[in-house]
Amino acid sequence: MSKRACIPFAPVTQLAATFLLLLAPLVGCGSNSSSGTETGSARAAGDVSPAVLQWQHNMLVFGSRHCSRETIQTQQTWEGGVWYYDGARAFYQIADYSGDRRWEECARYVIEMYRSYVLENQGQVPGWRVFPHGLLEHYRRTGDERSRDAVLLLAQGSAFAASSGGPDSALSRETAYIINAYLAAQELGAPGLELPLETAVSYALGHIRAWIDGTAASAKPFMIGLTLEALINLHGRTGDPRVPDAVRSALNWLWDTGHLAAGHTFPFILCREGVRSEECRTLQDSPAPDLNLLIAPAFAWLHFVSGDEESAVRGDRVFEGGVFGADLSAGKRFTQNYRWSFDYLRWRAGITSFVQQPGAAANVQLARPSMSGR
């Protein structure tokens, strides 16, 4: 078999170029030097979705660009930085996906800053700044008790920890985040720790009902994605039978109500007729592809657990719209896009872990674009 063509990349740093070589089997660039045949899971470049290739390319190029200890320490908790949306979690996933542990150093830069912020404030941080996953992963990998303490403080002391979020759908993000914090704290098995998880879950399910039946004045698609992420996390831990139907209902409503066929994205906000808030007046018609990858994984999960092909097609369109439409120049937007899009690829590949099955993303075949925009 002759050596197959390699997709051309132009990494902006030597670090990105190094990691690209490690990912070569995923993108059709790997070969046996003596025989010219493919190695491992390498595939012809034409066999891999262009969106997956671009996603990998962006991961390496922009990931290396935002892996700067100096920048992270200088910016501190500025919400445009890579720490926001849990940069440590994103970098740990890059490490697992690529098989290169050097990305863990990038995660450590974020942990140093964010953990200090949480500990110094005894966990009393705003509800939209609750990011337990990276801290939990740092504790798993290093045994550092300070990261464990920070997770527990977020679950008990952050702004909406005592109230479990809230019943108003305007608090959907904060409710989703505290669900994640409760689940992370439970995983740590802290003795005597009682957390009102069920209350938060009931609120989140109520938010979905409010969006669908129109009792909510508005809905932000990316916050719907965050709610579904939290409920999917819950299902993975408890098997809660309410979750699949809730996810399906929310995604069907979101697609029917807000999907923009041009660019396969959603507006920043969806507003009930007659609502005249500033955001509704200025952003209701504004496409927001930077936020697509906070939504796409939920479609992939629904397909993974139910076999629903329409969810796969829709999710692939949303994934492609985000990959090709997002601006990743700011750290925050990079982490938005890599917070849980790894899960999107896992579920579309039909696997549970890239650590156990490296290179599986090369098997992801996205549905062909629909000319009708469905």
Short mmCIF file of C-alpha atoms in Angstrom, two decimals:
data_model
loop_
_atom_site.label_atom_id
_atom_site.label_comp_id
_atom_site.label_asym_id
_atom_site.label_seq_id
_atom_site.Cartn_x
_atom_site.Cartn_y
_atom_site.Cartn_z
CA MET A 1 0.00 0.00 0.00
CA SER A 2 1.41 3.36 -0.94
CA LYS A 3 1.89 6.11 1.58
CA ARG A 4 -1.23 8.25 1.80
CA ALA A 5 -1.41 12.01 1.60
CA CYS A 6 -1.26 13.99 4.82
CA ILE A 7 -3.59 16.89 5.57
CA PRO A 8 -1.46 20.06 5.61
CA PHE A 9 -1.32 21.95 8.90
CA ALA A 10 0.50 25.14 9.80
CA PRO A 11 1.05 25.10 13.59
CA VAL A 12 1.99 28.53 14.90
CA THR A 13 4.38 27.22 17.56
CA GLN A 14 6.94 24.47 17.87
CA LEU A 15 4.91 23.05 20.75
CA ALA A 16 1.88 22.66 18.48
CA ALA A 17 4.04 21.07 15.78
CA THR A 18 5.38 18.54 18.29
CA PHE A 19 1.91 17.57 19.46
CA LEU A 20 0.70 17.32 15.87
CA LEU A 21 3.26 14.59 15.23
CA LEU A 22 1.88 12.69 18.20
CA LEU A 23 -1.63 13.00 16.77
CA ALA A 24 -0.60 11.93 13.27
CA PRO A 25 -2.31 8.51 13.56
CA LEU A 26 -5.59 10.33 14.19
CA VAL A 27 -5.46 12.43 11.05
CA GLY A 28 -4.12 10.08 8.42
CA CYS A 29 -0.47 11.21 8.58
CA GLY A 30 1.10 8.16 10.23
CA SER A 31 3.02 5.56 8.25
CA ASN A 32 5.44 2.74 8.73
CA SER A 33 8.80 4.17 7.69
CA SER A 34 10.06 0.91 6.22
CA SER A 35 6.98 -0.30 4.38
CA GLY A 36 5.04 2.89 3.75
CA THR A 37 1.90 1.31 5.16
CA GLU A 38 -0.41 2.91 7.69
CA THR A 39 0.26 2.33 11.37
CA GLY A 40 -2.19 1.84 14.22
CA SER A 41 -5.44 3.63 13.59
CA ALA A 42 -4.12 5.90 10.84
CA ARG A 43 -6.58 6.49 8.03
CA ALA A 44 -6.54 8.22 4.69
CA ALA A 45 -7.04 11.93 5.19
CA GLY A 46 -10.08 11.82 2.94
CA ASP A 47 -11.72 9.26 5.25
CA VAL A 48 -11.78 11.58 8.25
CA SER A 49 -14.34 14.34 8.63
CA PRO A 50 -12.88 17.76 7.76
CA ALA A 51 -14.59 19.09 10.88
CA VAL A 52 -12.77 16.57 13.08
CA LEU A 53 -9.46 17.43 11.42
CA GLN A 54 -10.07 21.14 11.91
CA TRP A 55 -11.12 20.58 15.53
CA GLN A 56 -7.84 18.73 16.18
CA HIS A 57 -5.83 21.41 14.41
CA ASN A 58 -7.51 24.18 16.43
CA MET A 59 -6.95 22.21 19.63
CA LEU A 60 -3.20 22.09 19.05
CA VAL A 61 -2.67 25.57 17.66
CA PHE A 62 -4.87 27.54 20.03
CA GLY A 63 -4.23 25.20 22.96
CA SER A 64 -0.51 25.90 22.77
CA ARG A 65 -1.19 29.62 22.32
CA HIS A 66 -3.27 29.77 25.50
CA CYS A 67 -0.89 27.59 27.52
CA SER A 68 0.96 30.50 29.11
CA ARG A 69 1.65 30.55 32.83
CA GLU A 70 2.61 34.22 32.66
CA THR A 71 -0.64 35.20 30.95
CA ILE A 72 -2.77 33.11 33.30
CA GLN A 73 -1.10 34.58 36.38
CA THR A 74 -1.28 38.12 35.01
CA GLN A 75 -4.93 37.96 34.02
CA GLN A 76 -5.96 36.16 37.22
CA THR A 77 -9.78 35.86 37.30
CA TRP A 78 -10.48 38.09 34.31
CA GLU A 79 -13.38 36.26 32.69
CA GLY A 80 -11.91 36.42 29.20
CA GLY A 81 -9.06 34.14 30.25
CA VAL A 82 -8.53 30.45 29.57
CA TRP A 83 -9.39 29.50 33.18
CA TYR A 84 -13.04 30.46 32.57
CA TYR A 85 -15.23 27.48 31.64
CA ASP A 86 -12.61 25.28 33.36
CA GLY A 87 -9.38 25.55 31.41
CA ALA A 88 -7.71 22.90 33.57
CA ARG A 89 -10.36 20.40 32.53
CA ALA A 90 -9.82 21.27 28.86
CA PHE A 91 -6.04 20.85 29.07
CA TYR A 92 -6.31 17.52 30.91
CA GLN A 93 -8.57 16.26 28.15
CA ILE A 94 -6.06 17.35 25.52
CA ALA A 95 -3.41 15.38 27.42
CA ASP A 96 -5.58 12.26 27.40
CA TYR A 97 -6.67 12.68 23.79
CA SER A 98 -3.15 13.25 22.46
CA GLY A 99 -1.42 10.85 24.84
CA ASP A 100 1.12 13.56 25.66
CA ARG A 101 1.42 14.35 29.35
CA ARG A 102 3.06 17.72 28.73
CA TRP A 103 -0.40 19.22 28.35
CA GLU A 104 -0.88 18.49 32.05
CA GLU A 105 1.57 21.31 32.73
CA CYS A 106 -0.87 23.68 31.02
CA ALA A 107 -3.62 22.38 33.30
CA ARG A 108 -1.37 22.99 36.31
CA TYR A 109 -0.96 26.66 35.35
CA VAL A 110 -4.74 27.07 35.55
CA ILE A 111 -4.99 25.04 38.77
CA GLU A 112 -2.39 27.24 40.48
CA MET A 113 -4.39 30.38 39.84
CA TYR A 114 -7.96 29.12 40.19
CA ARG A 115 -7.37 26.92 43.24
CA SER A 116 -5.72 29.80 45.09
CA TYR A 117 -8.74 31.96 44.27
CA VAL A 118 -11.15 29.33 45.63
CA LEU A 119 -9.15 28.57 48.78
CA GLU A 120 -8.49 32.21 49.63
CA ASN A 121 -12.23 32.89 49.43
CA GLN A 122 -13.19 29.72 51.32
CA GLY A 123 -15.19 28.63 48.30
CA GLN A 124 -17.39 31.73 48.43
CA VAL A 125 -17.22 32.52 44.72
CA PRO A 126 -19.99 33.61 42.31
CA GLY A 127 -22.17 30.83 40.97
CA TRP A 128 -20.97 31.28 37.40
CA ARG A 129 -17.35 30.69 38.48
CA VAL A 130 -17.81 27.16 39.82
CA PHE A 131 -15.47 24.82 37.93
CA PRO A 132 -14.86 21.59 39.87
CA HIS A 133 -13.84 19.19 37.09
CA GLY A 134 -10.27 20.39 36.61
CA LEU A 135 -9.67 20.46 40.36
CA LEU A 136 -11.09 16.95 40.74
CA GLU A 137 -8.90 15.67 37.92
CA HIS A 138 -5.82 17.30 39.45
CA TYR A 139 -6.54 15.55 42.74
CA ARG A 140 -7.01 12.21 40.96
CA ARG A 141 -3.70 12.53 39.15
CA THR A 142 -1.55 14.03 41.90
CA GLY A 143 -3.24 13.32 45.23
CA ASP A 144 -2.87 17.00 46.11
CA GLU A 145 -5.27 17.55 49.02
CA ARG A 146 -5.55 21.26 48.27
CA SER A 147 -7.43 20.46 45.06
CA ARG A 148 -9.73 18.11 46.96
CA ASP A 149 -10.39 20.83 49.53
CA ALA A 150 -11.21 23.32 46.77
CA VAL A 151 -13.81 20.99 45.23
CA LEU A 152 -15.51 20.52 48.59
CA LEU A 153 -15.49 24.25 49.26
CA LEU A 154 -17.18 24.95 45.92
CA ALA A 155 -19.87 22.37 46.69
CA GLN A 156 -20.55 23.84 50.12
CA GLY A 157 -19.62 27.51 50.00
CA SER A 158 -20.14 28.94 46.50
CA ALA A 159 -22.95 31.40 45.91
CA PHE A 160 -25.73 28.91 45.16
CA ALA A 161 -24.47 25.92 47.13
CA ALA A 162 -26.94 26.36 49.98
CA SER A 163 -29.94 27.05 47.72
CA SER A 164 -29.13 24.39 45.07
CA GLY A 165 -29.30 27.01 42.35
CA GLY A 166 -32.85 28.23 41.96
CA PRO A 167 -36.24 27.57 40.34
CA ASP A 168 -36.03 30.58 38.01
CA SER A 169 -34.62 29.56 34.61
CA ALA A 170 -32.51 32.74 34.69
CA LEU A 171 -30.38 30.75 37.16
CA SER A 172 -30.02 27.73 34.89
CA ARG A 173 -26.24 28.11 34.51
CA GLU A 174 -25.68 28.49 38.24
CA THR A 175 -27.95 25.50 38.91
CA ALA A 176 -26.10 23.37 36.36
CA TYR A 177 -22.74 24.33 37.84
CA ILE A 178 -23.76 23.48 41.39
CA ILE A 179 -25.03 20.08 40.20
CA ASN A 180 -21.55 19.48 38.78
CA ALA A 181 -19.97 20.58 42.06
CA TYR A 182 -22.24 18.33 44.12
CA LEU A 183 -21.42 15.35 41.89
CA ALA A 184 -17.68 16.05 42.11
CA ALA A 185 -17.87 16.31 45.89
CA GLN A 186 -19.84 13.06 46.09
CA GLU A 187 -17.18 11.35 44.02
CA LEU A 188 -14.62 12.36 46.62
CA GLY A 189 -16.68 10.50 49.20
CA ALA A 190 -16.39 13.13 51.92
CA PRO A 191 -17.80 11.54 55.10
CA GLY A 192 -20.82 13.27 56.56
CA LEU A 193 -21.24 15.56 53.57
CA GLU A 194 -24.92 16.05 52.78
CA LEU A 195 -25.68 17.96 49.60
CA PRO A 196 -29.14 18.90 48.26
CA LEU A 197 -28.53 17.35 44.84
CA GLU A 198 -32.13 16.33 44.19
CA THR A 199 -33.35 19.89 44.75
CA ALA A 200 -30.91 21.19 42.15
CA VAL A 201 -31.87 18.47 39.68
CA SER A 202 -35.56 19.27 40.14
CA TYR A 203 -34.81 22.91 39.42
CA ALA A 204 -32.88 22.01 36.25
CA LEU A 205 -35.72 19.83 34.98
CA GLY A 206 -38.10 22.68 35.74
CA HIS A 207 -35.96 25.06 33.68
CA ILE A 208 -36.35 22.77 30.67
CA ARG A 209 -40.12 22.73 31.12
CA ALA A 210 -40.18 26.53 31.39
CA TRP A 211 -38.20 26.97 28.17
CA ILE A 212 -40.45 24.58 26.28
CA ASP A 213 -43.84 25.79 27.55
CA GLY A 214 -42.92 29.46 27.19
CA THR A 215 -43.23 30.47 30.83
CA ALA A 216 -39.57 31.55 30.69
CA ALA A 217 -39.19 35.02 29.19
CA SER A 218 -36.04 33.97 27.35
CA ALA A 219 -33.56 31.15 26.91
CA LYS A 220 -29.89 31.20 26.01
CA PRO A 221 -29.00 28.13 23.93
CA PHE A 222 -25.54 27.81 25.46
CA MET A 223 -27.07 27.74 28.95
CA ILE A 224 -29.42 25.01 27.76
CA GLY A 225 -26.28 23.14 26.73
CA LEU A 226 -24.77 23.61 30.19
CA THR A 227 -27.97 22.34 31.82
CA LEU A 228 -27.95 19.25 29.62
CA GLU A 229 -24.27 18.66 30.37
CA ALA A 230 -24.99 18.64 34.11
CA LEU A 231 -27.95 16.28 33.70
CA ILE A 232 -25.89 13.96 31.50
CA ASN A 233 -23.19 13.97 34.18
CA LEU A 234 -25.89 13.03 36.67
CA HIS A 235 -27.11 10.20 34.45
CA GLY A 236 -23.57 8.87 34.10
CA ARG A 237 -23.25 8.68 37.86
CA THR A 238 -26.76 7.64 38.93
CA GLY A 239 -28.59 6.44 35.82
CA ASP A 240 -31.43 8.85 36.64
CA PRO A 241 -34.24 7.71 34.28
CA ARG A 242 -35.61 11.24 33.88
CA VAL A 243 -32.57 12.47 32.01
CA PRO A 244 -32.89 10.96 28.49
CA ASP A 245 -36.43 12.27 27.94
CA ALA A 246 -35.48 15.68 29.35
CA VAL A 247 -32.47 15.92 27.04
CA ARG A 248 -34.53 14.82 24.03
CA SER A 249 -37.30 17.32 24.75
CA ALA A 250 -34.87 20.20 25.25
CA LEU A 251 -32.90 19.46 22.09
CA ASN A 252 -36.00 19.03 19.93
CA TRP A 253 -37.38 22.33 21.19
CA LEU A 254 -34.05 24.11 20.73
CA TRP A 255 -33.65 22.83 17.18
CA ASP A 256 -37.23 23.65 16.15
CA THR A 257 -37.16 27.07 17.80
CA GLY A 258 -33.65 28.35 17.36
CA HIS A 259 -31.58 26.49 14.77
CA LEU A 260 -30.16 28.80 12.10
CA ALA A 261 -29.58 26.80 8.91
CA ALA A 262 -27.07 29.36 7.66
CA GLY A 263 -23.95 28.38 9.56
CA HIS A 264 -25.74 25.68 11.57
CA THR A 265 -25.74 27.64 14.79
CA PHE A 266 -28.15 29.30 17.23
CA PRO A 267 -28.79 32.89 18.29
CA PHE A 268 -27.19 34.07 21.50
CA ILE A 269 -30.66 34.35 23.05
CA LEU A 270 -34.20 33.21 22.24
CA CYS A 271 -36.95 35.51 23.51
CA ARG A 272 -40.65 35.05 24.06
CA GLU A 273 -42.75 37.30 21.86
CA GLY A 274 -43.12 40.74 23.38
CA VAL A 275 -40.08 40.54 25.67
CA ARG A 276 -38.09 43.75 25.19
CA SER A 277 -35.04 43.36 27.41
CA GLU A 278 -31.76 44.84 26.20
CA GLU A 279 -30.39 41.40 25.30
CA CYS A 280 -33.56 40.47 23.43
CA ARG A 281 -33.51 43.70 21.44
CA THR A 282 -29.84 43.49 20.50
CA LEU A 283 -28.85 39.80 20.45
CA GLN A 284 -31.94 37.79 19.49
CA ASP A 285 -30.88 37.65 15.84
CA SER A 286 -27.13 37.34 16.49
CA PRO A 287 -25.62 33.96 15.50
CA ALA A 288 -23.27 32.60 18.18
CA PRO A 289 -21.10 29.82 16.66
CA ASP A 290 -18.51 30.36 19.41
CA LEU A 291 -21.01 28.62 21.71
CA ASN A 292 -21.97 25.68 19.47
CA LEU A 293 -19.67 23.20 21.15
CA LEU A 294 -21.38 23.76 24.48
CA ILE A 295 -24.49 22.29 22.80
CA ALA A 296 -23.33 19.69 20.26
CA PRO A 297 -22.22 17.02 22.78
CA ALA A 298 -25.78 16.65 24.08
CA PHE A 299 -26.95 15.61 20.60
CA ALA A 300 -24.13 13.06 20.41
CA TRP A 301 -25.00 11.67 23.84
CA LEU A 302 -28.65 11.26 22.91
CA HIS A 303 -27.65 9.33 19.81
CA PHE A 304 -25.20 7.25 21.87
CA VAL A 305 -27.79 6.16 24.43
CA SER A 306 -30.85 5.89 22.17
CA GLY A 307 -29.59 5.23 18.65
CA ASP A 308 -31.61 8.20 17.39
CA GLU A 309 -30.09 9.00 13.99
CA GLU A 310 -31.70 12.42 13.71
CA SER A 311 -29.84 13.50 16.84
CA ALA A 312 -26.57 12.40 15.24
CA VAL A 313 -27.27 14.40 12.07
CA ARG A 314 -28.26 17.50 14.01
CA GLY A 315 -25.31 17.21 16.36
CA ASP A 316 -22.90 16.87 13.46
CA ARG A 317 -24.27 20.03 11.87
CA VAL A 318 -23.90 21.94 15.14
CA PHE A 319 -20.38 20.56 15.66
CA GLU A 320 -19.33 21.59 12.15
CA GLY A 321 -20.90 25.03 12.55
CA GLY A 322 -18.92 25.59 15.73
CA VAL A 323 -15.61 24.23 14.48
CA PHE A 324 -15.62 26.31 11.33
CA GLY A 325 -17.38 29.37 12.75
CA ALA A 326 -15.81 29.95 16.17
CA ASP A 327 -13.16 32.54 16.97
CA LEU A 328 -10.73 30.91 19.42
CA SER A 329 -8.34 33.83 19.81
CA ALA A 330 -9.48 34.52 23.39
CA GLY A 331 -8.78 32.00 26.14
CA LYS A 332 -12.39 31.93 27.32
CA ARG A 333 -13.68 31.05 23.86
CA PHE A 334 -11.06 28.34 23.48
CA THR A 335 -12.18 26.67 26.71
CA GLN A 336 -15.86 27.06 25.76
CA ASN A 337 -15.12 24.99 22.70
CA TYR A 338 -13.01 22.34 24.43
CA ARG A 339 -14.88 22.09 27.73
CA TRP A 340 -16.77 18.96 26.68
CA SER A 341 -16.46 18.60 22.91
CA PHE A 342 -14.16 15.64 23.62
CA ASP A 343 -17.30 13.91 24.87
CA TYR A 344 -18.96 14.71 21.56
CA LEU A 345 -16.25 12.76 19.71
CA ARG A 346 -16.29 9.91 22.25
CA TRP A 347 -20.01 9.40 21.87
CA ARG A 348 -19.92 9.72 18.08
CA ALA A 349 -17.10 7.15 18.04
CA GLY A 350 -19.15 4.93 20.36
CA ILE A 351 -16.49 4.64 23.06
CA THR A 352 -16.17 5.53 26.73
CA SER A 353 -12.58 6.80 26.95
CA PHE A 354 -9.81 8.09 24.70
CA VAL A 355 -7.30 6.93 27.32
CA GLN A 356 -8.28 3.29 26.80
CA GLN A 357 -8.87 3.71 23.05
CA PRO A 358 -6.43 6.31 21.68
CA GLY A 359 -6.94 7.23 18.06
CA ALA A 360 -10.64 6.36 18.08
CA ALA A 361 -11.56 9.81 16.79
CA ALA A 362 -10.23 8.72 13.41
CA ASN A 363 -13.27 6.45 13.20
CA VAL A 364 -15.76 9.29 13.64
CA GLN A 365 -17.81 9.68 10.48
CA LEU A 366 -20.07 12.72 10.55
CA ALA A 367 -23.33 12.74 8.65
CA ARG A 368 -23.18 14.42 5.27
CA PRO A 369 -24.40 18.04 5.19
CA SER A 370 -28.07 18.42 4.39
CA MET A 371 -28.88 20.83 1.59
CA SER A 372 -32.22 21.55 3.24
CA GLY A 373 -30.54 22.82 6.40
CA ARG A 374 -32.31 20.29 8.64
#
